[in-house]
PDB file of C-alpha atoms in Angstrom:
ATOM      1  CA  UNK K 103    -105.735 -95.913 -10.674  1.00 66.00           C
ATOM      2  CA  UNK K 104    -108.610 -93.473 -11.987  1.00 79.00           C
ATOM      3  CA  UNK K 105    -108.187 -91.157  -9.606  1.00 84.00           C
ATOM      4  CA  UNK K 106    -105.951 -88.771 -11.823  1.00 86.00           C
ATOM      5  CA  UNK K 107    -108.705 -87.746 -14.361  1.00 88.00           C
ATOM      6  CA  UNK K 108    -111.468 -88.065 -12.285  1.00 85.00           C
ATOM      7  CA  UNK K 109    -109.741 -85.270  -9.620  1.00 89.00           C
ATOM      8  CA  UNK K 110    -107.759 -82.871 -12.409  1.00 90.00           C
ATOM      9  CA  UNK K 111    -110.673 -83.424 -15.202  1.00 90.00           C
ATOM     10  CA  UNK K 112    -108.024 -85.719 -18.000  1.00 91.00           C
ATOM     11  CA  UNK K 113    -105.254 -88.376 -18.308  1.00 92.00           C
ATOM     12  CA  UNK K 114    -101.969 -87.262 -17.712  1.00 92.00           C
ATOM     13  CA  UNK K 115    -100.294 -89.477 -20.534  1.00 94.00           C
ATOM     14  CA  UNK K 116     -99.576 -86.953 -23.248  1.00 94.00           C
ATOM     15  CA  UNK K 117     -97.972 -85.157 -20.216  1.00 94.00           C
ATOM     16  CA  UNK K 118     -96.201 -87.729 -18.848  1.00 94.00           C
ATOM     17  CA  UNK K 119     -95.041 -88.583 -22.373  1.00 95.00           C
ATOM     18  CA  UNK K 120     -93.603 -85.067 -23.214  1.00 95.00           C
ATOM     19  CA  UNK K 121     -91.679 -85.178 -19.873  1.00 96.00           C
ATOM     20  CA  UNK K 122     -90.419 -88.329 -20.627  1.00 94.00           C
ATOM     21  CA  UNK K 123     -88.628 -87.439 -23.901  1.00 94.00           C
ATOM     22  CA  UNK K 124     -86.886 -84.009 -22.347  1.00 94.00           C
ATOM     23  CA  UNK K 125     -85.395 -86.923 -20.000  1.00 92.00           C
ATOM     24  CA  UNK K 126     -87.973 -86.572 -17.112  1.00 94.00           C
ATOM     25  CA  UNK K 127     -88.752 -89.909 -15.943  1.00 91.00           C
ATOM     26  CA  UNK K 128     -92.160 -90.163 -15.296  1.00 90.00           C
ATOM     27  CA  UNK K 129     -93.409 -93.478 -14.635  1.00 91.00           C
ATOM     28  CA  UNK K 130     -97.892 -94.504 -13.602  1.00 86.00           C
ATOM     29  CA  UNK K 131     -99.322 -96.187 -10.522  1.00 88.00           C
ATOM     30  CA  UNK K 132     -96.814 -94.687  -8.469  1.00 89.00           C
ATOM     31  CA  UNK K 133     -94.171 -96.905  -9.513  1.00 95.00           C
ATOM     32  CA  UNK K 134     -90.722 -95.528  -7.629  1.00 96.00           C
ATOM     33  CA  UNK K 135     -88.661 -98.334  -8.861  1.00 97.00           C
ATOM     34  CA  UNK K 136     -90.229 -98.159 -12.631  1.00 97.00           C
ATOM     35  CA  UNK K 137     -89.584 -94.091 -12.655  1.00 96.00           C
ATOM     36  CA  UNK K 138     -85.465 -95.156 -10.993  1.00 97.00           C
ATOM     37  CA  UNK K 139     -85.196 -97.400 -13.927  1.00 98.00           C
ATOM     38  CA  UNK K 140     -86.071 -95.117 -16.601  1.00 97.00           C
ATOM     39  CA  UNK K 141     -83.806 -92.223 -15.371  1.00 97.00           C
ATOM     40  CA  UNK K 142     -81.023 -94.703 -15.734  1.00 98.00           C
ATOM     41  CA  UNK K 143     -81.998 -95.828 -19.458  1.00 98.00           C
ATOM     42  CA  UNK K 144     -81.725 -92.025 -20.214  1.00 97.00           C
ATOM     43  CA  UNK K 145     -78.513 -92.004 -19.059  1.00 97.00           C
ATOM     44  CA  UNK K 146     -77.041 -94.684 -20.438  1.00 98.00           C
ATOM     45  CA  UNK K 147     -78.088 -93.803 -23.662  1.00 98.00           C
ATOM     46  CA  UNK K 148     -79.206 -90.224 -23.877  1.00 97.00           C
ATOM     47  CA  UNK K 149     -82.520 -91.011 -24.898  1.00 97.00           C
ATOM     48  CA  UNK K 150     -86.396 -90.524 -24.551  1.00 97.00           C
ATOM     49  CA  UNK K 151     -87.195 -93.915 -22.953  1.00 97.00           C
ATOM     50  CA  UNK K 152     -90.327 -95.815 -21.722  1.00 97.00           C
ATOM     51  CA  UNK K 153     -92.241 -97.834 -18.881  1.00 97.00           C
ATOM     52  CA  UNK K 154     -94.506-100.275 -20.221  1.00 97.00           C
ATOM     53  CA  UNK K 155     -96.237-103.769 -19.476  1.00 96.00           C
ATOM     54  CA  UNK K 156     -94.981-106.927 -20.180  1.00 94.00           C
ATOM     55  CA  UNK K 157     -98.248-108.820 -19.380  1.00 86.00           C
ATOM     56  CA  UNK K 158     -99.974-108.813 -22.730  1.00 93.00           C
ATOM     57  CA  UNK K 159     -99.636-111.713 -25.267  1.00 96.00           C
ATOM     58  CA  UNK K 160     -99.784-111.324 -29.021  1.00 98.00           C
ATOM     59  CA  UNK K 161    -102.958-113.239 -30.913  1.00 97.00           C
ATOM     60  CA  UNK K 162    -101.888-116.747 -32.092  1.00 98.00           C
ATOM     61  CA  UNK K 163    -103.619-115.541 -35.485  1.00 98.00           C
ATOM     62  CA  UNK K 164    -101.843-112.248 -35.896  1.00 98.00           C
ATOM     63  CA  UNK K 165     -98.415-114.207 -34.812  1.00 98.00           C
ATOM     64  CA  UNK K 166     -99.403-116.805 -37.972  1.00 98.00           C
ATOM     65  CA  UNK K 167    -100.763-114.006 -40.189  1.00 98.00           C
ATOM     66  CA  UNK K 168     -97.594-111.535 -39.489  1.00 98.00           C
ATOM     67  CA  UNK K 169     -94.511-113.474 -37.897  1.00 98.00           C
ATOM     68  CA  UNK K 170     -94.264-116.798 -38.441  1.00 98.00           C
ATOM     69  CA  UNK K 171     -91.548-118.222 -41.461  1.00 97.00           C
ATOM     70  CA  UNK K 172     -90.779-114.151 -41.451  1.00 98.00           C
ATOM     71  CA  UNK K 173     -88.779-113.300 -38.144  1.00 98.00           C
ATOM     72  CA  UNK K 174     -86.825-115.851 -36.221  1.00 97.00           C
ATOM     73  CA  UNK K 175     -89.124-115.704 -33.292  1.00 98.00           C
ATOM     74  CA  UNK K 176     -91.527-118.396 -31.612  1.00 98.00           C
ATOM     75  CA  UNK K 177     -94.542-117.172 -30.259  1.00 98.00           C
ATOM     76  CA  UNK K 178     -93.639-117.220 -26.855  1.00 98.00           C
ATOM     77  CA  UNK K 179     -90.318-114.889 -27.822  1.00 98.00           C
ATOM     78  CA  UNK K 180     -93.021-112.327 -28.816  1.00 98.00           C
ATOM     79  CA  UNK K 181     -95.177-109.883 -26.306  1.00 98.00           C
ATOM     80  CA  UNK K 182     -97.219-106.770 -26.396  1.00 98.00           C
ATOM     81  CA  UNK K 183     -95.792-103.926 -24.649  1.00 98.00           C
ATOM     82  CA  UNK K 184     -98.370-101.568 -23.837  1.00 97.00           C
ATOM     83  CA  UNK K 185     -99.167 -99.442 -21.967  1.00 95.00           C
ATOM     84  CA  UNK K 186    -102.547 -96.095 -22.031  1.00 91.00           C
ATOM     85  CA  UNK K 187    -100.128 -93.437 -23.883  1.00 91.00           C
ATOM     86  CA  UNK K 188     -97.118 -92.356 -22.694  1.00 93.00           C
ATOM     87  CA  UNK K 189     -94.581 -92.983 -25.136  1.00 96.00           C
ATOM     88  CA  UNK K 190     -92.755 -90.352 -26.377  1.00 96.00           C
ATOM     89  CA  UNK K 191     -93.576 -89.135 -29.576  1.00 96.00           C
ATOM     90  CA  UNK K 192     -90.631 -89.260 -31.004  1.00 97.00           C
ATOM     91  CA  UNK K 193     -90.815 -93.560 -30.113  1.00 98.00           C
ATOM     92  CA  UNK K 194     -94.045 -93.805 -32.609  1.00 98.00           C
ATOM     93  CA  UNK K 195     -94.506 -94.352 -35.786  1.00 97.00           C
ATOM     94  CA  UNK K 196     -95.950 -92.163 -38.051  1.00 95.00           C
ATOM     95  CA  UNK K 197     -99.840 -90.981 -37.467  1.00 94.00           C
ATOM     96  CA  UNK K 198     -99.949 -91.316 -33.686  1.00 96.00           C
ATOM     97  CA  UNK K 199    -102.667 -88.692 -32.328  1.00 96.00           C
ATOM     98  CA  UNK K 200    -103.848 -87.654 -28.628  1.00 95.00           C
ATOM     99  CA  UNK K 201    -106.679 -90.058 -27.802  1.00 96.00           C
ATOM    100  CA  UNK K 202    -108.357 -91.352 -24.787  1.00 94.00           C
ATOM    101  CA  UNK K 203    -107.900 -94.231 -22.740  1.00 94.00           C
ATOM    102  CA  UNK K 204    -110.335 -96.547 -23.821  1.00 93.00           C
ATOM    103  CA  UNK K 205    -110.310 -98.523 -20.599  1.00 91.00           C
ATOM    104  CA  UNK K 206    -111.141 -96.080 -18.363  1.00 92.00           C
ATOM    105  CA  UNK K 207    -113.833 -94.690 -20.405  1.00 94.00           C
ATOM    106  CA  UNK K 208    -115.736 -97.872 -20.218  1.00 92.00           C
ATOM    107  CA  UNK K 209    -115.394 -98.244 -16.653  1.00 90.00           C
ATOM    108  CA  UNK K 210    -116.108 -94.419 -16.088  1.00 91.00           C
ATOM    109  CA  UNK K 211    -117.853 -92.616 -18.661  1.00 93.00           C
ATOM    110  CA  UNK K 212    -121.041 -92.735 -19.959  1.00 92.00           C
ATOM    111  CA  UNK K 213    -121.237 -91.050 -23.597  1.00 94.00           C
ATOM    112  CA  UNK K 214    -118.484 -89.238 -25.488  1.00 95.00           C
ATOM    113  CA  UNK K 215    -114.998 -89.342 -23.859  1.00 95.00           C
ATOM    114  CA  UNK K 216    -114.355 -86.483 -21.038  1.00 94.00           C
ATOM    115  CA  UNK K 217    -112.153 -86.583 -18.443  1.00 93.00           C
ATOM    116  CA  UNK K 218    -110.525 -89.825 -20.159  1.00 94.00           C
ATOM    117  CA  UNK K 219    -108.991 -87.898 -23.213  1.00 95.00           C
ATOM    118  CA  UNK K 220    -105.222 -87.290 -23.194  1.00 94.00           C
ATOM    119  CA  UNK K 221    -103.420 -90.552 -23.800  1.00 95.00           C
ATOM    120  CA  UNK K 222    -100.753 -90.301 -26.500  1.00 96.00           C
ATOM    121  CA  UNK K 223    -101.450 -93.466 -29.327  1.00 97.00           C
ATOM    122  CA  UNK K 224     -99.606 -95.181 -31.777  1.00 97.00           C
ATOM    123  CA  UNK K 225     -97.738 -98.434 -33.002  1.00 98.00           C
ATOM    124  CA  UNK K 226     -94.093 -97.868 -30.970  1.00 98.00           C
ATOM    125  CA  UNK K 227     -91.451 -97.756 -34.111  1.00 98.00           C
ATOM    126  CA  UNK K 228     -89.605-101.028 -34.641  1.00 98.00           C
ATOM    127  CA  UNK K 229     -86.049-101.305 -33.800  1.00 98.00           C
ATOM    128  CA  UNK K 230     -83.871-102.440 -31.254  1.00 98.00           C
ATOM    129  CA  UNK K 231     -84.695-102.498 -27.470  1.00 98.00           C
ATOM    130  CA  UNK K 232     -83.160-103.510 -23.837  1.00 98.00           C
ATOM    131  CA  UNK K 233     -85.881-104.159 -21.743  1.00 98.00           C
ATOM    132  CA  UNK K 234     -84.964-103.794 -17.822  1.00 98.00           C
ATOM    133  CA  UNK K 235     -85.710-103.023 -14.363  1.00 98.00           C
ATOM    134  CA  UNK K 236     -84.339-102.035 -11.408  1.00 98.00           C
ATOM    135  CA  UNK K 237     -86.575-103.543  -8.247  1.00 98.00           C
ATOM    136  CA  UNK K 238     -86.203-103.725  -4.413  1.00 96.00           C
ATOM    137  CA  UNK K 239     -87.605-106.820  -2.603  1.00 93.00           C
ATOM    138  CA  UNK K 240     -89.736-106.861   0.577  1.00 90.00           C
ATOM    139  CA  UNK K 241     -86.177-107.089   2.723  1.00 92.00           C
ATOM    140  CA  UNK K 242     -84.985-103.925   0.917  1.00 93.00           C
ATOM    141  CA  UNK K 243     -82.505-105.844  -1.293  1.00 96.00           C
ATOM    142  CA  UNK K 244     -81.759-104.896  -4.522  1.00 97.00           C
ATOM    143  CA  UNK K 245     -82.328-106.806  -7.738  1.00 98.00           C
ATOM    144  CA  UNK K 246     -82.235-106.289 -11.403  1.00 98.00           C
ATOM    145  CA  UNK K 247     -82.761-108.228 -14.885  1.00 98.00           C
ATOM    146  CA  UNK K 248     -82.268-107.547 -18.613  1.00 98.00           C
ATOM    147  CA  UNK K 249     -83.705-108.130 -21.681  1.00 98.00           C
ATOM    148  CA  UNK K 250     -82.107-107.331 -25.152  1.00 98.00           C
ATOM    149  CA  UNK K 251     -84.546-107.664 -28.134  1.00 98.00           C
ATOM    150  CA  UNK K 252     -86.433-105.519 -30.788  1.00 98.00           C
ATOM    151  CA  UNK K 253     -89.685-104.320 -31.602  1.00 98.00           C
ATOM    152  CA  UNK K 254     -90.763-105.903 -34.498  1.00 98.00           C
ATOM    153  CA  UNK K 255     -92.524-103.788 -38.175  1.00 98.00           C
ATOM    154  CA  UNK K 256     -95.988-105.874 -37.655  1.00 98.00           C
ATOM    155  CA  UNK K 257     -98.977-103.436 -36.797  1.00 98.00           C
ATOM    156  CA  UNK K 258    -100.459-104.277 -33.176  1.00 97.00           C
ATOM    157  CA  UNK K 259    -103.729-103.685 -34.348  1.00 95.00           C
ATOM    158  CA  UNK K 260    -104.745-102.257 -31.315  1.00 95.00           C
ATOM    159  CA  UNK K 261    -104.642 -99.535 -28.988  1.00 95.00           C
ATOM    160  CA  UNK K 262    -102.331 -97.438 -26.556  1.00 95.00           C
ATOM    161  CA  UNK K 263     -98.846 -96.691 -26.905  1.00 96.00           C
ATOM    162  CA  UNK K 264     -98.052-100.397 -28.122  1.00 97.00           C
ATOM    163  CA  UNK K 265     -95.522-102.209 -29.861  1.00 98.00           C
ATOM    164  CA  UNK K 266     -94.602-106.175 -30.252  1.00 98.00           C
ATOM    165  CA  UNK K 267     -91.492-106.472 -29.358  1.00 98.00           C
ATOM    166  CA  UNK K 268     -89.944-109.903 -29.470  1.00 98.00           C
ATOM    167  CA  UNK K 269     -87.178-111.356 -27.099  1.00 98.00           C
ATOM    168  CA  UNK K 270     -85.388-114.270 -27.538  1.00 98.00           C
ATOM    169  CA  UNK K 271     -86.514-117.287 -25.056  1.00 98.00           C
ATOM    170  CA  UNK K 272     -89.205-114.483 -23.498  1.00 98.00           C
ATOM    171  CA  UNK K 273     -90.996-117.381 -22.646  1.00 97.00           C
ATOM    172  CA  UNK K 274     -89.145-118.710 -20.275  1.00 98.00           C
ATOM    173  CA  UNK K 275     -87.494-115.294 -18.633  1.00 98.00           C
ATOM    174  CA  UNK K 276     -91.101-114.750 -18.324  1.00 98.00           C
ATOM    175  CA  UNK K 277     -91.704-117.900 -16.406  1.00 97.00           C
ATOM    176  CA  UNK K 278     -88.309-118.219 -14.151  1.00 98.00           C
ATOM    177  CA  UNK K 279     -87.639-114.531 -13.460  1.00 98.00           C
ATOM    178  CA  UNK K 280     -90.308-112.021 -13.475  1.00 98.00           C
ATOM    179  CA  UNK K 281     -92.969-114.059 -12.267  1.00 97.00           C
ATOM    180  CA  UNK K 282     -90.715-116.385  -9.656  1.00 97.00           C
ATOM    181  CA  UNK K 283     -88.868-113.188  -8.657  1.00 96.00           C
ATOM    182  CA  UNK K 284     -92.253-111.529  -8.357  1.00 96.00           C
ATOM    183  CA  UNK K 285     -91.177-108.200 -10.460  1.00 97.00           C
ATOM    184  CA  UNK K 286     -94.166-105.826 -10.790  1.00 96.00           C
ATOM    185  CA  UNK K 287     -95.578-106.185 -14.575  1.00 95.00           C
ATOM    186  CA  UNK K 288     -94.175-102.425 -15.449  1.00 97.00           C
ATOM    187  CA  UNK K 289     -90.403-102.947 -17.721  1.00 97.00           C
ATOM    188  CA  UNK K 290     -88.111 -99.860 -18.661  1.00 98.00           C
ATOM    189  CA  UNK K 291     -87.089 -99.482 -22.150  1.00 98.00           C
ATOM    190  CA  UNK K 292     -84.665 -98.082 -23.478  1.00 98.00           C
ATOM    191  CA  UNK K 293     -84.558 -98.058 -27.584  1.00 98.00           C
ATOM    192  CA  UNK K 294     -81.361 -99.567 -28.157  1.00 98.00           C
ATOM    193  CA  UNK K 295     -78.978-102.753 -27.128  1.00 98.00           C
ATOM    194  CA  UNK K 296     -77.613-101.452 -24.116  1.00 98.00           C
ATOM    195  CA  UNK K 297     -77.490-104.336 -21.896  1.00 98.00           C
ATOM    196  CA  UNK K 298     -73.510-103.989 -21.306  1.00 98.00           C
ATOM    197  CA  UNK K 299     -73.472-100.625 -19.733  1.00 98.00           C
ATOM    198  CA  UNK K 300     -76.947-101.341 -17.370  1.00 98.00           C
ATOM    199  CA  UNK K 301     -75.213-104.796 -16.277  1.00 98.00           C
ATOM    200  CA  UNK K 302     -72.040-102.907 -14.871  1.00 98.00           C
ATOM    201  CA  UNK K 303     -74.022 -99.718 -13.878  1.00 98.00           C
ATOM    202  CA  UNK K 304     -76.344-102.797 -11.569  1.00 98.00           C
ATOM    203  CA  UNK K 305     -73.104-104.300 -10.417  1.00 98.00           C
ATOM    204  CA  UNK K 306     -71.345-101.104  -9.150  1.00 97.00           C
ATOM    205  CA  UNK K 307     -74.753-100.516  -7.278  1.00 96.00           C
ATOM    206  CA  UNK K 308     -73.754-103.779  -5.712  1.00 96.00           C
ATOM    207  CA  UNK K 309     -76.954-106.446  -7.272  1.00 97.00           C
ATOM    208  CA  UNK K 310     -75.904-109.629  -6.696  1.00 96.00           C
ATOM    209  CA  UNK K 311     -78.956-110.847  -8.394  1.00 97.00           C
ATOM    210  CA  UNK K 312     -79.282-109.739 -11.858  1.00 98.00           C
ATOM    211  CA  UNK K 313     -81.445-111.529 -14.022  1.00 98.00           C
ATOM    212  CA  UNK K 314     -81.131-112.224 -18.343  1.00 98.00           C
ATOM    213  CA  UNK K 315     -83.034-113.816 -20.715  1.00 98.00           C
ATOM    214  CA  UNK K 316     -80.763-117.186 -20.907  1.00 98.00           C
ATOM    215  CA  UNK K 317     -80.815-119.273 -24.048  1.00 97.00           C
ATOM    216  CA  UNK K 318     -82.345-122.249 -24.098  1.00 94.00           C
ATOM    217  CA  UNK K 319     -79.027-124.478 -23.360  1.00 94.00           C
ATOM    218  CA  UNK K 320     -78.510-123.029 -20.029  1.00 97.00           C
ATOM    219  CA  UNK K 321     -81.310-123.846 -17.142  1.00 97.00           C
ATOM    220  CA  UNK K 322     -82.830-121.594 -14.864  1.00 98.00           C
ATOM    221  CA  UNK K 323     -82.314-122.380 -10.833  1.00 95.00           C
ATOM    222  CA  UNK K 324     -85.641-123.161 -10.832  1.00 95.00           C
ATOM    223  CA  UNK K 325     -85.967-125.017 -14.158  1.00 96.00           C
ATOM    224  CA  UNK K 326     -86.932-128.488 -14.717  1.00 95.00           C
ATOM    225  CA  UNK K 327     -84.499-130.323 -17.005  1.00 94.00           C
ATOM    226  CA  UNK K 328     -86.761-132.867 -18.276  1.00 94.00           C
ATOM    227  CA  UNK K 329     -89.613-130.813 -19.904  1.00 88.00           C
TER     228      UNK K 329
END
């Protein structure tokens, strides 16, 4: 993982973020599938798109302070999607500067920042979003889910290229289909509702499995009907 700026002397984000909005999917930590899934975003909708994690969990006291009784969302519907900097530009708000990655530096630098500086930072802008993927499994089969939501306007308070985006019944997609399904913790996202087009463009690929984020009346395989 820190093998990049400790070899070529900085972080490849800003890079990686520039190629990204001229429609170059670039995607870290060697993820094939994760760069495949953003070259389809951009060209379903003909626009700068991202890879980001979908591991990160926003505060119970900034989901009180900043969401609660003012979006429709429960705290489980609501995630951090983060990832060191590389996010287009053109996805961030307003005051979003070259940086370094702060993780890295701990782990790697003594001192002033080095060979860490070059992530691209900012809150991601709010708007709409279709988080997806595109994923082979260990018997080379193809599977697929998506995710239509929004970033929210609350500030992350926090670093990277980062945004809370909020997905109806997250929670529980979380739970039933990227952990059980054992999907890597990288999601494409493309900056608009564009679920429609990515579900046939999966189904002409021939995916028999492609995963949603189902509402709360309708049960996951896997899901126990009593809780």
């Amino acid at each position: 993982w820190p093998a990049f700026p400790e070899q070529f002397g900085f972080e490849p984000c800003y890079v990686n973020s520039r190629l990204a909005s001229r429609g170059i999917p670039v995607a870290c930590e060697v993820d094939i599938y994760g760069a495949l899934s953003e070259f389809i975003g951009y060209c379903v909708t003909n626009d700068a798109v991202t890879l980001l994690d979908i591991n990160n969990s926003v505060p119970q006291d900034l989901y009180d302070e900043d969401i609660k009784g003012k979006y429709d969302y429960k705290l489980t519907d609501t995630f951090m999607g983060f990832h060191c900097g590389n996010t287009p530009l053109c996805k961030l708000k307003a005051g979003s500067a070259i940086k370094y990655q702060l993780i890295q530096h701990r782990l790697l630098e003594k001192g002033d920042p080095d060979f860490t500086r070059g992530t691209l930072e900012g809150d991601i802008e709010a708007g709409k979003i279709t988080f997806f993927r595109l994923q082979s499994a260990a018997d080379t089969s193809l599977h697929a889910y998506i995710a239509q939501g929004e970033v929210l306007p609350v500030a992350t308070k926090s670093f990277g290229g980062i945004g809370i985006f909020a997905i109806p019944e997250m929670g529980r997609f979380y739970r039933h289909v990227l952990i059980e399904k054992r999907y890597p913790h990288h999601g494409a996202v493309a900056f608009s509702h564009c679920g429609k087009a990515l579900f046939s463009i999966f189904k002409y690929l021939g995916i028999e499995d492609i995963s949603f984020n189902q509402p709360k009346n309708m049960l996951y395989k896997s899901e126990n009907p009593f809780a």
